[in-house]
Each structure stands twice: as C-alpha cells, then as structure tokens.
Coordinates of C-alpha atoms in Angstrom, one line a residue:
X6 CA -3.7 22.6 20.3
X7 CA -0.4 21.0 19.5
X8 CA 0.3 20.2 23.1
X9 CA -3.1 18.6 23.5
X10 CA -2.7 16.3 20.6
X11 CA 0.9 15.3 21.5
X12 CA 0.0 14.7 25.1
X13 CA -3.0 12.5 24.1
X14 CA -0.6 10.5 21.9
X15 CA 1.9 10.0 24.7
X16 CA -0.9 8.6 26.9
X17 CA -2.3 6.4 24.2
X18 CA 1.1 4.9 23.3
X19 CA 1.9 4.1 26.9
X20 CA -1.4 2.4 27.3
X21 CA -1.0 0.4 24.1
X22 CA 2.5 -0.7 25.1
X23 CA 1.4 -1.9 28.5
X24 CA -1.6 -3.7 27.1
X25 CA 0.4 -5.4 24.4
X26 CA 2.9 -7.1 26.7
X27 CA 3.2 -10.7 25.6
X28 CA 1.5 -10.0 22.3
X29 CA 3.6 -10.3 19.2
X30 CA 4.3 -7.1 17.1
X31 CA 5.0 -6.8 13.5
X32 CA 8.4 -5.7 12.3
X33 CA 8.9 -2.4 10.5
X34 CA 8.3 -4.0 7.1
X35 CA 4.8 -5.0 8.2
X36 CA 5.6 -8.7 7.9
X37 CA 3.5 -10.4 10.6
X38 CA 4.4 -14.0 10.0
X39 CA 3.6 -16.9 7.7
X40 CA 0.1 -17.8 8.8
X41 CA -1.8 -15.1 6.9
X42 CA -3.7 -14.3 3.8
X43 CA -1.6 -11.5 2.3
X44 CA -2.3 -9.2 5.3
X45 CA -1.9 -5.6 4.4
X46 CA 0.8 -3.5 6.1
X47 CA -0.3 -0.8 8.5
X48 CA 2.0 2.2 9.1
X49 CA 4.6 1.2 11.7
X50 CA 4.6 3.2 15.0
X51 CA 7.4 5.8 14.9
X52 CA 8.3 9.2 16.1
X53 CA 7.7 11.0 12.9
X54 CA 5.4 14.1 12.7
X55 CA 3.8 15.5 9.6
X56 CA 3.5 19.2 8.8
X57 CA 1.4 20.7 6.1
X58 CA 3.2 22.8 3.5
X59 CA 1.9 26.1 2.4
X60 CA -0.3 28.6 4.2
X61 CA -2.1 27.7 7.5
X62 CA -5.8 27.3 7.2
X63 CA -7.9 30.1 8.8
X64 CA -11.6 30.7 9.3
X65 CA -14.3 28.1 9.3
X66 CA -13.0 24.6 8.4
X67 CA -15.3 22.2 6.6
X68 CA -14.3 18.7 7.6
X69 CA -15.7 15.6 5.9
X70 CA -15.8 12.4 7.9
X71 CA -16.3 9.3 5.8
X72 CA -16.8 5.9 7.5
X73 CA -16.7 2.5 5.8
X74 CA -20.4 2.2 6.4
X75 CA -23.2 3.8 8.4
X76 CA -25.2 1.0 9.9
X77 CA -23.0 -0.7 12.5
X78 CA -22.8 0.6 16.1
X79 CA -19.0 1.1 15.6
X80 CA -19.6 3.8 13.1
X81 CA -22.1 5.6 15.2
X82 CA -19.4 5.8 17.9
X83 CA -16.9 7.2 15.4
X84 CA -19.6 9.8 14.4
X85 CA -20.2 10.8 18.0
X86 CA -16.5 11.3 18.6
X87 CA -16.2 13.5 15.5
X88 CA -19.1 15.6 16.7
X89 CA -17.5 15.9 20.1
X90 CA -14.4 17.3 18.5
X91 CA -16.6 19.7 16.5
X92 CA -18.1 21.0 19.8
X93 CA -14.8 21.5 21.4
X94 CA -13.0 23.2 18.5
X95 CA -13.6 26.6 17.1
X96 CA -14.7 27.3 13.6
X97 CA -15.1 23.7 12.6
X98 CA -18.1 22.2 10.7
X99 CA -18.2 18.4 10.5
X100 CA -20.0 16.8 7.6
X101 CA -20.7 13.0 8.0
X102 CA -21.4 10.8 5.0
X103 CA -20.5 7.3 3.9
X104 CA -21.8 4.3 2.1
X105 CA -24.6 2.2 3.7
X106 CA -22.9 -1.1 3.0
X107 CA -19.2 -1.7 3.9
X108 CA -18.5 -3.5 0.7
X109 CA -19.6 -0.6 -1.6
X110 CA -16.2 0.6 -2.8
X111 CA -17.6 2.7 -5.7
X112 CA -20.0 4.5 -3.4
X113 CA -17.2 5.5 -1.0
X114 CA -15.0 6.6 -3.8
X115 CA -18.0 8.8 -5.1
X116 CA -18.4 10.3 -1.6
X117 CA -14.7 11.3 -1.6
X118 CA -14.9 12.7 -5.1
X119 CA -18.0 14.7 -4.2
X120 CA -16.3 16.2 -1.1
X121 CA -13.3 17.1 -3.3
X122 CA -15.6 18.9 -5.7
X123 CA -17.3 20.7 -2.8
X124 CA -14.0 22.1 -1.7
X125 CA -13.8 20.9 1.9
X126 CA -10.8 21.8 3.9
X127 CA -10.1 18.3 5.2
X128 CA -11.2 14.6 5.0
X129 CA -11.0 12.0 7.7
X130 CA -11.7 8.6 6.1
X131 CA -11.9 5.0 7.1
X132 CA -11.0 3.3 3.7
X133 CA -13.1 0.2 3.1
X134 CA -10.5 -1.0 0.6
X135 CA -6.8 -0.3 1.2
X136 CA -6.0 -0.1 -2.5
X137 CA -9.1 1.1 -4.2
X138 CA -9.2 4.3 -2.1
X139 CA -5.6 5.3 -2.8
X140 CA -6.4 7.2 -6.0
X141 CA -9.2 9.4 -4.6
X142 CA -7.2 10.1 -1.4
X143 CA -4.2 11.2 -3.5
X144 CA -6.6 13.4 -5.6
X145 CA -7.8 15.0 -2.5
X146 CA -4.3 15.7 -1.3
X147 CA -3.3 17.2 -4.7
X148 CA -6.3 19.5 -4.5
X149 CA -4.9 20.9 -1.3
X150 CA -7.3 19.0 1.0
X151 CA -5.8 17.7 4.3
X152 CA -6.4 13.9 4.8
X153 CA -6.3 11.8 7.9
X154 CA -6.8 8.0 7.7
X155 CA -8.7 6.4 10.5
X156 CA -9.6 2.9 11.6
X157 CA -8.2 1.0 8.6
X158 CA -4.9 1.4 6.8
X159 CA -4.3 2.7 3.2
X160 CA -1.5 1.5 0.9
X161 CA -0.1 5.0 0.5
X162 CA 2.6 7.2 2.0
X163 CA 2.1 9.0 5.3
X164 CA 3.2 12.6 5.3
X165 CA 2.9 12.6 1.5
X166 CA -0.6 11.2 0.7
X167 CA -2.1 11.7 4.1
X168 CA -1.2 13.4 7.4
X169 CA -1.8 10.8 10.1
X170 CA -3.2 7.3 10.7
X171 CA -5.5 7.2 13.8
X172 CA -6.6 3.7 14.7
X173 CA -6.3 0.7 16.9
X174 CA -3.1 -1.4 16.5
X175 CA -5.2 -4.1 14.7
X176 CA -2.5 -6.7 14.7
X177 CA -2.2 -6.5 18.5
X178 CA -6.0 -6.6 18.7
X179 CA -5.9 -9.9 16.9
X180 CA -3.2 -11.2 19.2
X181 CA -5.4 -10.3 22.2
X182 CA -8.3 -12.2 20.7
X183 CA -6.1 -15.3 20.3
X184 CA -4.8 -15.0 23.8
X185 CA -8.3 -14.8 25.3
X186 CA -9.5 -17.8 23.2
X187 CA -6.5 -19.8 24.1
X188 CA -7.1 -19.0 27.8
X189 CA -10.7 -20.1 27.9
X190 CA -9.9 -23.3 25.9
X191 CA -7.2 -24.2 28.3
X192 CA -4.7 -24.1 25.5
X193 CA -6.1 -27.0 23.4
X194 CA -8.9 -27.7 21.0
X195 CA -10.2 -27.2 17.5
X196 CA -10.7 -23.6 16.4
X197 CA -12.4 -21.8 13.5
X198 CA -11.5 -18.2 12.5
X199 CA -14.1 -16.6 10.2
X200 CA -12.6 -13.8 8.2
X201 CA -14.4 -10.5 7.3
X202 CA -13.8 -9.4 3.6
X203 CA -10.9 -8.9 1.3
X204 CA -9.4 -5.4 1.1
X205 CA -10.3 -4.4 4.7
X206 CA -6.8 -3.6 6.1
X207 CA -8.0 -3.4 9.7
X208 CA -9.6 -6.9 9.8
X209 CA -6.8 -8.5 7.8
X210 CA -4.4 -7.3 10.4
X211 CA -6.5 -8.7 13.2
X212 CA -6.8 -12.0 11.4
X213 CA -3.0 -12.1 11.0
X214 CA -2.4 -11.3 14.6
X215 CA -4.8 -14.0 15.7
X216 CA -3.2 -16.6 13.4
X217 CA 0.4 -15.8 14.4
X218 CA -0.4 -15.9 18.1
X219 CA -2.3 -19.2 18.0
X220 CA 0.7 -20.7 16.1
X221 CA 3.3 -19.2 18.4
X222 CA 1.7 -19.7 21.8
X223 CA -0.8 -22.5 21.6
X224 CA 0.7 -25.6 19.9
X225 CA -2.1 -27.8 21.1
X226 CA -4.8 -25.7 19.3
X227 CA -5.7 -27.0 15.9
X228 CA -6.9 -24.4 13.4
X229 CA -9.5 -26.3 11.3
X230 CA -10.7 -23.4 9.2
X231 CA -9.3 -19.9 8.5
X232 CA -10.1 -19.2 4.9
X233 CA -13.8 -18.5 4.9
X234 CA -15.2 -14.9 4.8
X235 CA -18.3 -13.6 6.5
X236 CA -18.6 -10.6 4.2
X237 CA -19.9 -7.1 4.9
X238 CA -23.3 -7.9 6.4
X239 CA -24.8 -9.8 9.3
X240 CA -26.8 -11.9 6.8
X241 CA -23.7 -13.0 4.8
X242 CA -21.8 -13.7 8.0
X243 CA -24.7 -15.8 9.3
X244 CA -24.7 -17.9 6.1
X245 CA -21.0 -18.4 6.3
X246 CA -21.2 -19.3 10.0
X247 CA -23.9 -21.8 9.4
X248 CA -21.9 -23.5 6.6
X249 CA -18.9 -23.7 8.8
X250 CA -20.8 -25.2 11.7
X251 CA -22.4 -27.7 9.4
X252 CA -19.1 -28.7 7.9
X253 CA -17.1 -28.9 11.1
X254 CA -19.1 -30.9 13.7
X255 CA -16.4 -30.9 16.3
X256 CA -15.4 -27.3 17.1
X257 CA -14.2 -26.0 20.4
X258 CA -13.6 -22.3 19.8
X259 CA -14.3 -19.5 17.2
X260 CA -12.8 -16.1 16.6
X261 CA -14.4 -13.3 14.5
X262 CA -12.6 -10.0 13.6
X263 CA -15.4 -7.4 13.6
X264 CA -18.9 -6.5 14.7
X265 CA -20.8 -7.9 11.8
X266 CA -18.9 -11.3 11.6
X267 CA -19.2 -11.6 15.4
X268 CA -23.0 -11.1 15.4
X269 CA -23.6 -13.3 12.3
X270 CA -21.6 -16.1 13.9
X271 CA -23.4 -15.6 17.2
X272 CA -26.7 -16.1 15.4
X273 CA -25.3 -19.3 13.7
X274 CA -24.2 -20.6 17.0
X275 CA -27.6 -20.0 18.6
X276 CA -29.4 -21.6 15.7
X277 CA -27.2 -24.6 16.0
X278 CA -27.9 -24.9 19.7
X279 CA -24.2 -24.5 20.5
X280 CA -24.4 -21.4 22.7
X281 CA -22.3 -21.8 25.8
X282 CA -20.7 -25.0 24.4
X283 CA -18.4 -23.4 21.9
X284 CA -15.9 -20.9 23.3
X285 CA -16.4 -17.7 21.3
X286 CA -14.3 -14.5 21.1
X287 CA -15.3 -11.6 18.8
X288 CA -14.4 -8.0 18.1
X289 CA -16.3 -4.7 18.8
X290 CA -19.5 -4.2 20.7
X291 CA -23.3 -3.8 20.3
X292 CA -26.2 -4.2 22.6
X293 CA -26.9 -7.7 21.4
X294 CA -23.3 -8.8 21.8
X295 CA -23.2 -7.3 25.3
X296 CA -26.3 -9.3 26.2
X297 CA -24.8 -12.5 24.8
X298 CA -21.6 -12.0 26.8
X299 CA -23.6 -11.5 30.0
X300 CA -25.3 -14.8 29.2
X301 CA -21.8 -16.4 28.6
X302 CA -22.5 -17.2 25.0
X303 CA -19.6 -14.9 24.1
X304 CA -16.4 -15.4 26.2
X305 CA -14.5 -12.3 25.1
X306 CA -14.9 -9.2 22.9
X307 CA -11.8 -7.2 21.8
X308 CA -12.9 -3.6 22.3
X309 CA -11.6 -0.6 20.4
X310 CA -12.3 3.0 21.4
X311 CA -14.2 4.2 18.3
X312 CA -15.5 7.3 19.9
X313 CA -12.0 8.5 20.8
X314 CA -10.9 7.4 17.3
X315 CA -13.4 9.8 15.6
X316 CA -12.5 12.5 18.1
X317 CA -8.8 12.3 17.6
X318 CA -9.1 12.0 13.8
X319 CA -10.9 15.3 13.6
X320 CA -8.7 17.1 16.2
X321 CA -5.5 15.8 14.5
X322 CA -6.8 16.9 11.1
X323 CA -7.7 20.4 12.3
X324 CA -4.3 20.8 13.9
X325 CA -2.6 19.7 10.7
X326 CA -4.7 22.2 8.6
X327 CA -3.8 25.0 11.0
X328 CA -0.1 24.4 10.5
X329 CA 0.8 22.3 13.5
X330 CA 3.0 19.2 13.5
X331 CA 0.9 16.1 14.0
X332 CA 1.9 12.5 14.8
X333 CA 2.1 10.2 11.8
X334 CA 0.5 7.4 13.8
X335 CA -1.9 7.5 16.8
X336 CA -2.8 4.2 18.4
X337 CA -6.1 4.4 20.1
X338 CA -5.7 1.1 22.0
X339 CA -7.7 -2.0 22.7
X340 CA -8.8 -4.1 25.6
X341 CA -10.5 -7.4 26.1
X342 CA -14.0 -7.4 27.7
X343 CA -15.0 -10.7 29.4
X344 CA -18.1 -11.9 31.4
X345 CA -15.9 -11.4 34.4
X346 CA -14.8 -7.7 33.8
X347 CA -17.7 -6.3 31.8
X348 CA -19.1 -4.3 34.7
X349 CA -15.9 -2.5 35.5
X350 CA -16.3 1.2 34.8
X351 CA -13.8 1.6 31.9
X352 CA -15.0 -1.6 30.2
X353 CA -18.6 -0.6 30.5
X354 CA -17.8 2.8 28.9
X355 CA -16.1 1.1 25.9
X356 CA -19.0 -1.4 25.6
X357 CA -21.6 1.3 25.7
X358 CA -20.0 4.7 24.9
X359 CA -22.1 7.9 25.5
X360 CA -22.9 8.5 21.9
X361 CA -26.4 9.9 22.5
X362 CA -24.8 13.0 24.0
X363 CA -23.5 14.0 20.6
X364 CA -25.5 12.3 17.9
X365 CA -28.5 14.2 16.4

C-alpha cells in the first residue's frame, strides 16, 4: 500500500512540475505577491511524510468523506473517486455526507461533529472555510480520528492536526488561467476577474495566481475589476456577473475561479449578447460548460482531477490509519482545456470523468 501511494505521488509531482513551467510559484511562506485579497496559505510542497502515533488500525474502517457541497459536478467526481478507492481497498466503508450549499459553514461543522460522535476511523474533508473548520478538525484528531484535507487548504498544522493535504496546486491553476486568457487576448485588453467567496482557500489561491501572473507577464492587460464575489451559487454568480457587465461596458476578457462562478458568468455573458465577443476562461467542468466551450463561448477551462483527488484522499487516509508513512502534500495536477484540445483523450476524460461507474 505504501509503495502504491508513494509511487502515485512521484508521478503526480513530476506531472505538476512539467505543467507548471513558466507559471510563478509561491515561496515557502505562502506569500504569492502583492495583487491579492489576503489569499490563504496552502501547505508548501515538501518531502515530509506523516506517521500516525499509537496502534495501527485493524478491521473494518469507517471513513467519512465530507465535501464543501453536494450539488456541483465537481463534488460528484470527488464522490466517485472515493467510492473507487472503497472498491479497491479491503475492509473500508465510505460514508459520504456534506452540506447542500457551499457557504453553509455551520452545516459542515455539524457534519464533522456528528461523524466524531459516531466514532468513525477517519475523515477526508474539503473545508469550505479555512478558519472555521480548524476547531472541529482538531477535535476529530484529539478523538483519535485520522484526518486528510482535500481540495481546499486549512489554516492548521500538517502532521499534527491532519495527516495530508490532497489537492490541486491552486495557485498554479490560477497562473494557468491567466496565461490562457493572456494568450487569447494577444497580451492586451481590459479584464475582469470575478472572485468566488471569502474563506475558500482553494479559490483564493487561484485568484492570487491569476492576479500575480497578469501583473508579471501581461503589462498591457488592464485589470478593471477584481474585488467582486460571485458567491456559492450559480444564481448569485449570475447576479454579480450581470452587475459587472452592466458597469463595465468595455471588457475584453473574464476569468472565474470555480464551476459555479464560471457557469453564472457564462449565463450573464449570454444574456448580455456577448458570447464569443468576450474572451472567457473559467475553472472546472460540467456538461453545460463543455457545450459552451465547443461553441467557443468559453476559450479555456482550467481542469482539476477531482475523481483522482477523492480516490487518493481515501487511499492516503487508509494508509495513514494502518500505520504507513504518507506524504504531507499530494498535488493532483491541473491542465487547461481549450476548444482546440478538448477532444484529446486525456482532456476528454478530465472534462467528463467516468463517475457513473461508481456512483449509486
């Protein structure tokens, strides 16, 4: 098991390094530059491994997997990956539960507390707030429950408060979004970045990477708005997108940092009659976003590998519970899908992962 996890990590790190060439990286302190909005530090990539103290877990392991929300396609892929790991591993039972809305901090905290009271062996969680979830995660660890953080960072200590962080390098993902938008704009123009919501470490890092890369690489691109938030739902993102397009009549390019903001902004662009005219780069995938990219209403989507993220989160957590050393940081990588490459086999798989094979 240990060899499988370590070998997977080595492949993922190599892929991420090759993909990130030319894209700025944060320093070890997490400081990404001066263009951001208090972006939250993600654990730096390093060679550390974490080992659980005490006795190794034996017998059937109850593993709770807690997403930020349960409605977006991204979380369905995480769920499928977790169930794939359950199928492959012996004596593992995955229990999936999370809030419906991605801004319901109290609901996610309650889910964690309920799993602590139920006495699960381990928790894999995507914290929807990098600060609010620290206390319940620490309570789980104190109760002897193994914890792996996935997708979005937590302002806590790896190897002390949790065993591993399994996620995209979100800062690099934001860099890639900026590079794609700069490319399709020919290096010049007026650009809007619509943020997601406060407290979401993953999207805050993407926003920071985008801002830093635009500033560093594209001096002839003018950022005309970067402080408006789309919020946790498509409806709120649509409303913010409409306000931005009404306010800024001359806009050449737009970037959004997750699935809901990308889809909400797409609807705003369509309702404004600007589809195809405004260069648009988003993040993550859904059937509607894929169709829009095929129609060249979207010019790039930064794709994560959420199915692999869910899979590795559960496998890493089980390895940790069974006494194996696990990497403190696993980067699951990202690529940019475009209208030109979207039919390539690997890109197609990331756009439409085989989730139906595992979901009930």
